[in-house]
Structures are given as C-alpha cells and as structure tokens.
Amino acid sequence: MDNNFIVIIDDMNVKPSQEINLKAHTRSFPHGFLWGASTSHFQIEGNPFEINNRLSDWSIWANDPSHINDQSSADQACEFFDRYATDLDLLSSLNLNAFRLSLNWAAICPHPPIGNDLKINKEMIDYYRKVLQMSKDKDIKTFVTLFHFCLPQWLAQEGGWQNEKTAYEFTRFAKIIANELGDLVDFWQTINEPLSYSYEGFIKGVWPPGLKNGYPQGFIALRNMLIGHAAAYKAIHEISKAAQVSYAMIWRPFIPRRITNPLDLLVTYSRNKMFNHFFPMAVQSGYLQCPFPLNLFSELQSLAGPIPDLKDSADYLSINYYTREICEFSLNAPFLPLGIRSDLKTLPINALGWEICPSALLKLLTIDTRSYQKSTTGKDRPIYITENGYASRFSADLSIGDWSLKDEERCDFLHSHLVSIYEAIEAGINIKGYLHWSLLDNFEWAEGLQIRFGLVRIAYPTQERTFRDSARLYAKIAGSNNLIDYKK
Ligand code: FCB
C-alpha cells in the first residue's frame, strides 16, 4: 500500500476558490443542527486484513472484474484504514460536526464460532476505537452502521441473510460492538437500506449473492433483516438505555408515467408500498406484511406475521434520499407485478441517470414519512438525513482529464436539497441533521471507482485529496449554520 500521504488543502478556511458568490442571508438552521458527511467501510477503507484474506462476500465479489462496470476493484479504495486521521482533519476543516461510518463485520469477526465461542479481532476494535475517539476529540458526532451491505464470508457461505442464523450472528455482533465501542457511539444504525440490498442482490443480481429474480429469497432476507434489526435494537438498549438506534432507509418517491393510466397508477401504488413503506411499516407495527399484489403469492404469504421486539424499534428516522422514480406497467416477459422503472426522464440527471428532484425530498419529509415521525406511543422521532448526494463520472486514474473540481452541478444539488430541508423545518418537521454522501470519492459498488460522489476528489493513483467547490460551499453553510444564498 502506498504510504505517501498527500492532501491538498489550499485554504484551511475554505474560501471559494473561484466565482461562487455567497451572500449572507437569514435562513438559519436550528441551533445544534448536525452537519456531516457519510461513508461506509468497504467503499473507503481498503482494509489490508480484509482484502488480503478475502474475508467478506464483497471483497470476493469485487475481485471479479466482470462484476464491476469499470473493472476497478475496492482493494485500495481511499486507504481510509491508514489515512483516517487525515480524513477526519478534512472533515473538521470543512466545519462538519457529524460523521457516518460503518464497521467491518468481516474483519472484526473473521472466523465462524467454534461451538458457541466467537473470537473477535482486537486489532480491529482498537482501530475503530481510534477513529471514534479522534472524532469525539474533534467534537464530531458519530453515526455508526453495523451492516452496510457486507457479510463475513463464513456467513455468506451459509446463505447469508437467507439463513436466520445471520440474524442471530448479527445480534451477537451488535452486542460485541455495544460493549466494546458503545461509549464512543452517538447514533446507531443497525442495517443500511435493506430494500436496496435485497433488490440489487436478489432481484437484479448485480451485488452478492448475485441471484436474479429471486423474489422469495429476497423476501426471506428482508424478514431475517427485520428479525436481526429488532434483536440488535433490543441488545444495544440493554447495554445502554439511552442509546439512539435506528436503521437507514432509502426513500424513493414514485410517480406514474401516465397519470391517467390505471395500471401505471396501480404499479406506482404497489412500488411505493414495497420499496418505501414495507420496512418502516413493519418496524412501526411489529408485523411483516407483503403489500398487494405480492400478498397473493403463497410463498410470500407464509412470511407474513409478527416479529418479536420489532414494534417501535426506532428512536429516530434515518433517511437516505437521492432521486424520485417514474414507473410504468409493462406486459413484457417476465411479468413483473410491481411494473418497471420507466426510461422517461423529465428532469436533469446525474451520471447514473438519476433525476434531480429536490421537491420530492420536501414531499417525503412533510408527507410520505409523516406516520413514522412518531412512535405508536406518541414519542417524537427526530429525522436525520443520513445520505444525499450527486454522482459524476470520470476515470479512476484521471487520465481522461478532470473537470470535476469545479462541480457546479453538485453545488446546485447540495443547495437545492438544503432548501427543501429548510422548508420542511419551517413547516414544523423535526429535522436535526444532514449528512452528505459522501466525504470522499469512493468505490461505488457495482459501478466501481469511476462514479464519484465526493465533496473531496480522490486521485486514486496518488491518493491525493482535493476539495471540490461543493466542499467549499458546504463548509460555508455548515460553518454559518445558515443557508446562505448561492449564485453562480
Ligand atoms: C446508497 C448506499 C451508499 C452509496 C450511495 C450512493 O444506496 O447506501 O453506500 O452507494 O447509495
């Protein structure tokens, strides 16, 4: 691994390097609002212990170039494992006071249990203690995710989330972490985006375990994730009563392609129920229910029912939002009861073809998530936006030239989405923090290294870090706690 640490911070006060005209304005965010950035371990760490031993399903999957669009790998990623101190300095110099990271389950628990005895890797615990302690010393609040898409390979071999044993092992992992690191964690997230995980891994087959159209398997995985989430929620609270625990949910508002077509309206309804409400509704009610028309399939009917300790197992809402989605009914084979994502785009798109739609964020904060903003006993659940960001694309080694430091589109994206959040707060919604995806360019799963979400550009061959204009804009907003006017 290259130990040549290069960081370019040409101005620690983060003044705009070019023509960004920032005018003071009075759109202040609530006192104590958290401004942060989000990451996940596999996408940034390049953890040599994991990579050299291929300890996780993702480290094996991503080692096969045919699985990754640009044939890159995550073996090096951002070398965060070695460079975390520098990267936390970057976070502070951007005036940020919150950091979301995930823990490398496969590296912490590298071997299956013998009998009921599970050995943990103390070196990895020490590493995360250092990351979390350093964050604390810098007054950075931490959001710690326990499962961000990567399984220890020994569990993947036994069926991963299709096997209820994974829910049991996940709970054991949560207990270990709560005991070893709990004093340094501010916010817990059990599972990241269960629906994305299940869809990409079991339906599309572009993530491990790589099943295509595996509907029953995808649902079994979701059920086991609900079981694991509920048990982990309980276990963390048994260790620390005051812990703030939730799960991270991606919200994708759906709209029909043809507003007057009843079949388009029907699939829009079902997609929304499935992809947005399935998991939150189960957590709210304690009961797994498959939405119409999936509840007509007998294999899925047998999965419905109550799940122990699930009801109300969320202390806050963790919302990830990137885009809305236009959907339509299709008769093409294979017949899909939830319809298809439409090719139609009516708004500007990012490099992944995702429409940029800040108004959908306002709607989901003020309407779609409303019924989950309180527990069934009436307890208020504050909202943290735990992912939101803009993708651009250019070569991993920058060989095709790099225009991306002047990232006007990301600046516009950031500002317009913060306007929506500001408006939602004004409308009375209790939003307490915003964490941008992502601090650094990183390994974007099946897309590889070319897709860039970072406020900070990574030049992978040298690992040089450089602030983009969006980082400078964000630093101004976070530093003033004010949605300053921004004009190009
Ligand atoms: C989310 C994932 C995150 C990242 C962003 C772009 O769905 O949680 O790891 O890949 O999308």
mmCIF file with all atom_site columns, C-alpha atoms in Angstrom, residues 36-200:
data_model
loop_
_atom_site.group_PDB
_atom_site.id
_atom_site.type_symbol
_atom_site.label_atom_id
_atom_site.label_alt_id
_atom_site.label_comp_id
_atom_site.label_asym_id
_atom_site.label_entity_id
_atom_site.label_seq_id
_atom_site.pdbx_PDB_ins_code
_atom_site.Cartn_x
_atom_site.Cartn_y
_atom_site.Cartn_z
_atom_site.occupancy
_atom_site.B_iso_or_equiv
_atom_site.pdbx_formal_charge
_atom_site.auth_seq_id
_atom_site.auth_comp_id
_atom_site.auth_asym_id
_atom_site.auth_atom_id
_atom_site.pdbx_PDB_model_num
ATOM 1   C CA . GLY A 1 36  ? -21.887 15.945  8.385   1.00 0.00 ? 36  GLY A CA 1
ATOM 2   C CA . ALA A 1 37  ? -20.709 13.542  5.749   1.00 0.00 ? 37  ALA A CA 1
ATOM 3   C CA . SER A 1 38  ? -21.432 9.859   5.259   1.00 0.00 ? 38  SER A CA 1
ATOM 4   C CA . THR A 1 39  ? -19.244 6.915   4.260   1.00 0.00 ? 39  THR A CA 1
ATOM 5   C CA . SER A 1 40  ? -19.221 3.126   4.511   1.00 0.00 ? 40  SER A CA 1
ATOM 6   C CA . HIS A 1 41  ? -16.255 0.944   5.392   1.00 0.00 ? 41  HIS A CA 1
ATOM 7   C CA . PHE A 1 42  ? -15.949 -1.179  2.247   1.00 0.00 ? 42  PHE A CA 1
ATOM 8   C CA . GLN A 1 43  ? -16.245 1.825   -0.032  1.00 0.00 ? 43  GLN A CA 1
ATOM 9   C CA . ILE A 1 44  ? -13.365 3.720   1.606   1.00 0.00 ? 44  ILE A CA 1
ATOM 10  C CA . GLU A 1 45  ? -11.228 1.517   3.835   1.00 0.00 ? 45  GLU A CA 1
ATOM 11  C CA . GLY A 1 46  ? -9.036  -0.633  1.618   1.00 0.00 ? 46  GLY A CA 1
ATOM 12  C CA . ASN A 1 47  ? -8.578  -2.671  4.806   1.00 0.00 ? 47  ASN A CA 1
ATOM 13  C CA . PRO A 1 48  ? -5.495  -4.845  4.142   1.00 0.00 ? 48  PRO A CA 1
ATOM 14  C CA . PHE A 1 49  ? -6.545  -7.547  6.619   1.00 0.00 ? 49  PHE A CA 1
ATOM 15  C CA . GLU A 1 50  ? -9.917  -7.963  4.907   1.00 0.00 ? 50  GLU A CA 1
ATOM 16  C CA . ILE A 1 51  ? -8.572  -7.682  1.370   1.00 0.00 ? 51  ILE A CA 1
ATOM 17  C CA . ASN A 1 52  ? -5.532  -9.975  1.784   1.00 0.00 ? 52  ASN A CA 1
ATOM 18  C CA . ASN A 1 53  ? -7.691  -12.683 3.297   1.00 0.00 ? 53  ASN A CA 1
ATOM 19  C CA . ARG A 1 54  ? -10.875 -12.036 1.235   1.00 0.00 ? 54  ARG A CA 1
ATOM 20  C CA . LEU A 1 55  ? -12.870 -12.068 4.437   1.00 0.00 ? 55  LEU A CA 1
ATOM 21  C CA . SER A 1 56  ? -16.168 -10.641 3.157   1.00 0.00 ? 56  SER A CA 1
ATOM 22  C CA . ASP A 1 57  ? -18.589 -11.521 0.379   1.00 0.00 ? 57  ASP A CA 1
ATOM 23  C CA . TRP A 1 58  ? -17.997 -8.091  -1.171  1.00 0.00 ? 58  TRP A CA 1
ATOM 24  C CA . SER A 1 59  ? -14.194 -8.417  -1.151  1.00 0.00 ? 59  SER A CA 1
ATOM 25  C CA . ILE A 1 60  ? -14.620 -11.650 -3.133  1.00 0.00 ? 60  ILE A CA 1
ATOM 26  C CA . TRP A 1 61  ? -17.354 -10.297 -5.417  1.00 0.00 ? 61  TRP A CA 1
ATOM 27  C CA . ALA A 1 62  ? -15.477 -7.091  -6.282  1.00 0.00 ? 62  ALA A CA 1
ATOM 28  C CA . ASN A 1 63  ? -12.322 -9.055  -7.003  1.00 0.00 ? 63  ASN A CA 1
ATOM 29  C CA . ASP A 1 64  ? -14.007 -10.365 -10.161 1.00 0.00 ? 64  ASP A CA 1
ATOM 30  C CA . PRO A 1 65  ? -13.803 -7.536  -12.755 1.00 0.00 ? 65  PRO A CA 1
ATOM 31  C CA . SER A 1 66  ? -16.883 -8.856  -14.564 1.00 0.00 ? 66  SER A CA 1
ATOM 32  C CA . HIS A 1 67  ? -18.956 -7.762  -11.557 1.00 0.00 ? 67  HIS A CA 1
ATOM 33  C CA . ILE A 1 68  ? -17.783 -4.152  -11.686 1.00 0.00 ? 68  ILE A CA 1
ATOM 34  C CA . ASN A 1 69  ? -18.805 -1.811  -14.518 1.00 0.00 ? 69  ASN A CA 1
ATOM 35  C CA . ASP A 1 70  ? -15.428 -0.147  -14.887 1.00 0.00 ? 70  ASP A CA 1
ATOM 36  C CA . GLN A 1 71  ? -13.468 -3.287  -13.908 1.00 0.00 ? 71  GLN A CA 1
ATOM 37  C CA . SER A 1 72  ? -11.947 -1.469  -10.949 1.00 0.00 ? 72  SER A CA 1
ATOM 38  C CA . SER A 1 73  ? -11.662 -3.034  -7.511  1.00 0.00 ? 73  SER A CA 1
ATOM 39  C CA . ALA A 1 74  ? -12.097 -1.890  -3.924  1.00 0.00 ? 74  ALA A CA 1
ATOM 40  C CA . ASP A 1 75  ? -8.778  -3.325  -2.783  1.00 0.00 ? 75  ASP A CA 1
ATOM 41  C CA . GLN A 1 76  ? -7.235  0.091   -2.327  1.00 0.00 ? 76  GLN A CA 1
ATOM 42  C CA . ALA A 1 77  ? -10.292 2.393   -2.308  1.00 0.00 ? 77  ALA A CA 1
ATOM 43  C CA . CYS A 1 78  ? -9.419  5.574   -0.351  1.00 0.00 ? 78  CYS A CA 1
ATOM 44  C CA . GLU A 1 79  ? -6.974  3.838   2.017   1.00 0.00 ? 79  GLU A CA 1
ATOM 45  C CA . PHE A 1 80  ? -9.053  5.273   4.848   1.00 0.00 ? 80  PHE A CA 1
ATOM 46  C CA . PHE A 1 81  ? -7.782  2.437   7.016   1.00 0.00 ? 81  PHE A CA 1
ATOM 47  C CA . ASP A 1 82  ? -4.360  4.112   7.023   1.00 0.00 ? 82  ASP A CA 1
ATOM 48  C CA . ARG A 1 83  ? -5.412  7.679   6.383   1.00 0.00 ? 83  ARG A CA 1
ATOM 49  C CA . TYR A 1 84  ? -8.326  8.139   8.765   1.00 0.00 ? 84  TYR A CA 1
ATOM 50  C CA . ALA A 1 85  ? -6.536  10.797  10.813  1.00 0.00 ? 85  ALA A CA 1
ATOM 51  C CA . THR A 1 86  ? -6.007  12.977  7.743   1.00 0.00 ? 86  THR A CA 1
ATOM 52  C CA . ASP A 1 87  ? -9.578  12.393  6.591   1.00 0.00 ? 87  ASP A CA 1
ATOM 53  C CA . LEU A 1 88  ? -11.037 13.363  9.952   1.00 0.00 ? 88  LEU A CA 1
ATOM 54  C CA . ASP A 1 89  ? -8.939  16.534  9.729   1.00 0.00 ? 89  ASP A CA 1
ATOM 55  C CA . LEU A 1 90  ? -10.565 17.194  6.360   1.00 0.00 ? 90  LEU A CA 1
ATOM 56  C CA . LEU A 1 91  ? -13.974 16.785  7.928   1.00 0.00 ? 91  LEU A CA 1
ATOM 57  C CA . SER A 1 92  ? -13.146 19.302  10.654  1.00 0.00 ? 92  SER A CA 1
ATOM 58  C CA . SER A 1 93  ? -11.638 21.762  8.236   1.00 0.00 ? 93  SER A CA 1
ATOM 59  C CA . LEU A 1 94  ? -14.967 21.683  6.369   1.00 0.00 ? 94  LEU A CA 1
ATOM 60  C CA . ASN A 1 95  ? -16.664 22.790  9.619   1.00 0.00 ? 95  ASN A CA 1
ATOM 61  C CA . LEU A 1 96  ? -18.524 19.480  9.856   1.00 0.00 ? 96  LEU A CA 1
ATOM 62  C CA . ASN A 1 97  ? -19.610 18.086  13.204  1.00 0.00 ? 97  ASN A CA 1
ATOM 63  C CA . ALA A 1 98  ? -21.042 14.693  12.209  1.00 0.00 ? 98  ALA A CA 1
ATOM 64  C CA . PHE A 1 99  ? -19.553 11.633  10.541  1.00 0.00 ? 99  PHE A CA 1
ATOM 65  C CA . ARG A 1 100 ? -21.290 8.459   9.426   1.00 0.00 ? 100 ARG A CA 1
ATOM 66  C CA . LEU A 1 101 ? -19.173 5.338   9.101   1.00 0.00 ? 101 LEU A CA 1
ATOM 67  C CA . SER A 1 102 ? -19.833 1.619   9.060   1.00 0.00 ? 102 SER A CA 1
ATOM 68  C CA . LEU A 1 103 ? -17.967 -1.194  10.782  1.00 0.00 ? 103 LEU A CA 1
ATOM 69  C CA . ASN A 1 104 ? -16.212 -4.034  9.030   1.00 0.00 ? 104 ASN A CA 1
ATOM 70  C CA . TRP A 1 105 ? -18.029 -7.031  10.483  1.00 0.00 ? 105 TRP A CA 1
ATOM 71  C CA . ALA A 1 106 ? -15.909 -9.457  8.434   1.00 0.00 ? 106 ALA A CA 1
ATOM 72  C CA . ALA A 1 107 ? -12.639 -8.037  9.775   1.00 0.00 ? 107 ALA A CA 1
ATOM 73  C CA . ILE A 1 108 ? -13.898 -7.806  13.367  1.00 0.00 ? 108 ILE A CA 1
ATOM 74  C CA . CYS A 1 109 ? -15.289 -11.369 13.320  1.00 0.00 ? 109 CYS A CA 1
ATOM 75  C CA . PRO A 1 110 ? -13.080 -13.100 10.745  1.00 0.00 ? 110 PRO A CA 1
ATOM 76  C CA . HIS A 1 111 ? -13.837 -16.708 11.758  1.00 0.00 ? 111 HIS A CA 1
ATOM 77  C CA . PRO A 1 112 ? -17.019 -18.672 12.389  1.00 0.00 ? 112 PRO A CA 1
ATOM 78  C CA . PRO A 1 113 ? -17.777 -19.529 16.009  1.00 0.00 ? 113 PRO A CA 1
ATOM 79  C CA . ILE A 1 114 ? -16.393 -22.752 17.420  1.00 0.00 ? 114 ILE A CA 1
ATOM 80  C CA . GLY A 1 115 ? -19.227 -24.241 19.394  1.00 0.00 ? 115 GLY A CA 1
ATOM 81  C CA . ASN A 1 116 ? -20.775 -21.045 20.637  1.00 0.00 ? 116 ASN A CA 1
ATOM 82  C CA . ASP A 1 117 ? -17.430 -19.313 21.012  1.00 0.00 ? 117 ASP A CA 1
ATOM 83  C CA . LEU A 1 118 ? -16.795 -16.410 18.656  1.00 0.00 ? 118 LEU A CA 1
ATOM 84  C CA . LYS A 1 119 ? -13.316 -14.883 18.622  1.00 0.00 ? 119 LYS A CA 1
ATOM 85  C CA . ILE A 1 120 ? -13.084 -11.198 17.890  1.00 0.00 ? 120 ILE A CA 1
ATOM 86  C CA . ASN A 1 121 ? -10.181 -9.395  16.331  1.00 0.00 ? 121 ASN A CA 1
ATOM 87  C CA . LYS A 1 122 ? -8.979  -6.942  18.971  1.00 0.00 ? 122 LYS A CA 1
ATOM 88  C CA . GLU A 1 123 ? -6.799  -5.041  16.496  1.00 0.00 ? 123 GLU A CA 1
ATOM 89  C CA . MET A 1 124 ? -9.867  -4.050  14.523  1.00 0.00 ? 124 MET A CA 1
ATOM 90  C CA . ILE A 1 125 ? -11.675 -2.975  17.667  1.00 0.00 ? 125 ILE A CA 1
ATOM 91  C CA . ASP A 1 126 ? -8.637  -0.832  18.544  1.00 0.00 ? 126 ASP A CA 1
ATOM 92  C CA . TYR A 1 127 ? -8.679  0.683   15.092  1.00 0.00 ? 127 TYR A CA 1
ATOM 93  C CA . TYR A 1 128 ? -12.331 1.706   15.349  1.00 0.00 ? 128 TYR A CA 1
ATOM 94  C CA . ARG A 1 129 ? -11.767 2.989   18.898  1.00 0.00 ? 129 ARG A CA 1
ATOM 95  C CA . LYS A 1 130 ? -9.095  5.288   17.498  1.00 0.00 ? 130 LYS A CA 1
ATOM 96  C CA . VAL A 1 131 ? -11.382 6.531   14.695  1.00 0.00 ? 131 VAL A CA 1
ATOM 97  C CA . LEU A 1 132 ? -14.264 7.131   17.096  1.00 0.00 ? 132 LEU A CA 1
ATOM 98  C CA . GLN A 1 133 ? -12.088 8.664   19.832  1.00 0.00 ? 133 GLN A CA 1
ATOM 99  C CA . MET A 1 134 ? -10.481 11.021  17.343  1.00 0.00 ? 134 MET A CA 1
ATOM 100 C CA . SER A 1 135 ? -13.958 12.051  16.153  1.00 0.00 ? 135 SER A CA 1
ATOM 101 C CA . LYS A 1 136 ? -15.018 12.706  19.735  1.00 0.00 ? 136 LYS A CA 1
ATOM 102 C CA . ASP A 1 137 ? -11.907 14.768  20.408  1.00 0.00 ? 137 ASP A CA 1
ATOM 103 C CA . LYS A 1 138 ? -12.863 16.909  17.440  1.00 0.00 ? 138 LYS A CA 1
ATOM 104 C CA . ASP A 1 139 ? -16.467 17.287  18.634  1.00 0.00 ? 139 ASP A CA 1
ATOM 105 C CA . ILE A 1 140 ? -17.716 15.244  15.724  1.00 0.00 ? 140 ILE A CA 1
ATOM 106 C CA . LYS A 1 141 ? -20.862 13.183  16.455  1.00 0.00 ? 141 LYS A CA 1
ATOM 107 C CA . THR A 1 142 ? -20.700 9.656   15.072  1.00 0.00 ? 142 THR A CA 1
ATOM 108 C CA . PHE A 1 143 ? -23.365 7.646   13.256  1.00 0.00 ? 143 PHE A CA 1
ATOM 109 C CA . VAL A 1 144 ? -22.258 4.018   13.269  1.00 0.00 ? 144 VAL A CA 1
ATOM 110 C CA . THR A 1 145 ? -23.809 1.494   10.873  1.00 0.00 ? 145 THR A CA 1
ATOM 111 C CA . LEU A 1 146 ? -23.444 -2.175  11.778  1.00 0.00 ? 146 LEU A CA 1
ATOM 112 C CA . PHE A 1 147 ? -24.390 -3.707  8.421   1.00 0.00 ? 147 PHE A CA 1
ATOM 113 C CA . HIS A 1 148 ? -23.652 -1.740  5.282   1.00 0.00 ? 148 HIS A CA 1
ATOM 114 C CA . PHE A 1 149 ? -24.083 -4.448  2.606   1.00 0.00 ? 149 PHE A CA 1
ATOM 115 C CA . CYS A 1 150 ? -21.036 -6.625  3.517   1.00 0.00 ? 150 CYS A CA 1
ATOM 116 C CA . LEU A 1 151 ? -21.178 -10.018 5.227   1.00 0.00 ? 151 LEU A CA 1
ATOM 117 C CA . PRO A 1 152 ? -18.393 -12.095 6.717   1.00 0.00 ? 152 PRO A CA 1
ATOM 118 C CA . GLN A 1 153 ? -17.730 -14.758 4.084   1.00 0.00 ? 153 GLN A CA 1
ATOM 119 C CA . TRP A 1 154 ? -18.306 -17.572 6.607   1.00 0.00 ? 154 TRP A CA 1
ATOM 120 C CA . LEU A 1 155 ? -21.888 -16.339 6.994   1.00 0.00 ? 155 LEU A CA 1
ATOM 121 C CA . ALA A 1 156 ? -22.368 -15.714 3.265   1.00 0.00 ? 156 ALA A CA 1
ATOM 122 C CA . GLN A 1 157 ? -21.375 -19.353 2.682   1.00 0.00 ? 157 GLN A CA 1
ATOM 123 C CA . GLU A 1 158 ? -24.218 -20.450 4.908   1.00 0.00 ? 158 GLU A CA 1
ATOM 124 C CA . GLY A 1 159 ? -26.800 -18.487 2.943   1.00 0.00 ? 159 GLY A CA 1
ATOM 125 C CA . GLY A 1 160 ? -26.195 -15.001 4.377   1.00 0.00 ? 160 GLY A CA 1
ATOM 126 C CA . TRP A 1 161 ? -29.437 -13.192 5.173   1.00 0.00 ? 161 TRP A CA 1
ATOM 127 C CA . GLN A 1 162 ? -31.432 -16.080 3.701   1.00 0.00 ? 162 GLN A CA 1
ATOM 128 C CA . ASN A 1 163 ? -30.441 -18.011 6.792   1.00 0.00 ? 163 ASN A CA 1
ATOM 129 C CA . GLU A 1 164 ? -31.992 -16.931 10.096  1.00 0.00 ? 164 GLU A CA 1
ATOM 130 C CA . LYS A 1 165 ? -28.647 -17.754 11.698  1.00 0.00 ? 165 LYS A CA 1
ATOM 131 C CA . THR A 1 166 ? -27.350 -14.474 10.219  1.00 0.00 ? 166 THR A CA 1
ATOM 132 C CA . ALA A 1 167 ? -29.910 -12.538 12.271  1.00 0.00 ? 167 ALA A CA 1
ATOM 133 C CA . TYR A 1 168 ? -28.642 -14.319 15.374  1.00 0.00 ? 168 TYR A CA 1
ATOM 134 C CA . GLU A 1 169 ? -24.977 -13.648 14.494  1.00 0.00 ? 169 GLU A CA 1
ATOM 135 C CA . PHE A 1 170 ? -25.822 -10.035 13.668  1.00 0.00 ? 170 PHE A CA 1
ATOM 136 C CA . THR A 1 171 ? -27.302 -9.602  17.144  1.00 0.00 ? 171 THR A CA 1
ATOM 137 C CA . ARG A 1 172 ? -24.191 -11.111 18.676  1.00 0.00 ? 172 ARG A CA 1
ATOM 138 C CA . PHE A 1 173 ? -22.102 -8.649  16.628  1.00 0.00 ? 173 PHE A CA 1
ATOM 139 C CA . ALA A 1 174 ? -24.253 -5.728  17.815  1.00 0.00 ? 174 ALA A CA 1
ATOM 140 C CA . LYS A 1 175 ? -23.709 -6.802  21.444  1.00 0.00 ? 175 LYS A CA 1
ATOM 141 C CA . ILE A 1 176 ? -19.946 -7.065  20.959  1.00 0.00 ? 176 ILE A CA 1
ATOM 142 C CA . ILE A 1 177 ? -19.808 -3.590  19.442  1.00 0.00 ? 177 ILE A CA 1
ATOM 143 C CA . ALA A 1 178 ? -22.088 -2.034  22.055  1.00 0.00 ? 178 ALA A CA 1
ATOM 144 C CA . ASN A 1 179 ? -19.790 -3.412  24.765  1.00 0.00 ? 179 ASN A CA 1
ATOM 145 C CA . GLU A 1 180 ? -16.503 -2.570  23.055  1.00 0.00 ? 180 GLU A CA 1
ATOM 146 C CA . LEU A 1 181 ? -17.287 0.747   21.388  1.00 0.00 ? 181 LEU A CA 1
ATOM 147 C CA . GLY A 1 182 ? -20.646 1.873   22.736  1.00 0.00 ? 182 GLY A CA 1
ATOM 148 C CA . ASP A 1 183 ? -19.167 4.645   24.898  1.00 0.00 ? 183 ASP A CA 1
ATOM 149 C CA . LEU A 1 184 ? -17.943 6.362   21.723  1.00 0.00 ? 184 LEU A CA 1
ATOM 150 C CA . VAL A 1 185 ? -21.032 5.968   19.515  1.00 0.00 ? 185 VAL A CA 1
ATOM 151 C CA . ASP A 1 186 ? -23.594 8.777   19.318  1.00 0.00 ? 186 ASP A CA 1
ATOM 152 C CA . PHE A 1 187 ? -26.115 7.267   16.872  1.00 0.00 ? 187 PHE A CA 1
ATOM 153 C CA . TRP A 1 188 ? -26.550 3.639   15.889  1.00 0.00 ? 188 TRP A CA 1
ATOM 154 C CA . GLN A 1 189 ? -27.839 2.239   12.647  1.00 0.00 ? 189 GLN A CA 1
ATOM 155 C CA . THR A 1 190 ? -28.412 -1.471  12.529  1.00 0.00 ? 190 THR A CA 1
ATOM 156 C CA . ILE A 1 191 ? -28.917 -2.075  8.804   1.00 0.00 ? 191 ILE A CA 1
ATOM 157 C CA . ASN A 1 192 ? -28.343 0.184   5.832   1.00 0.00 ? 192 ASN A CA 1
ATOM 158 C CA . GLU A 1 193 ? -31.012 0.267   3.122   1.00 0.00 ? 193 GLU A CA 1
ATOM 159 C CA . PRO A 1 194 ? -32.487 -3.238  3.412   1.00 0.00 ? 194 PRO A CA 1
ATOM 160 C CA . LEU A 1 195 ? -34.548 -2.746  0.256   1.00 0.00 ? 195 LEU A CA 1
ATOM 161 C CA . SER A 1 196 ? -31.558 -1.726  -1.890  1.00 0.00 ? 196 SER A CA 1
ATOM 162 C CA . TYR A 1 197 ? -29.648 -4.706  -0.535  1.00 0.00 ? 197 TYR A CA 1
ATOM 163 C CA . SER A 1 198 ? -32.400 -7.139  -1.299  1.00 0.00 ? 198 SER A CA 1
ATOM 164 C CA . TYR A 1 199 ? -33.207 -5.671  -4.725  1.00 0.00 ? 199 TYR A CA 1
ATOM 165 C CA . GLU A 1 200 ? -29.624 -5.435  -6.033  1.00 0.00 ? 200 GLU A CA 1
#
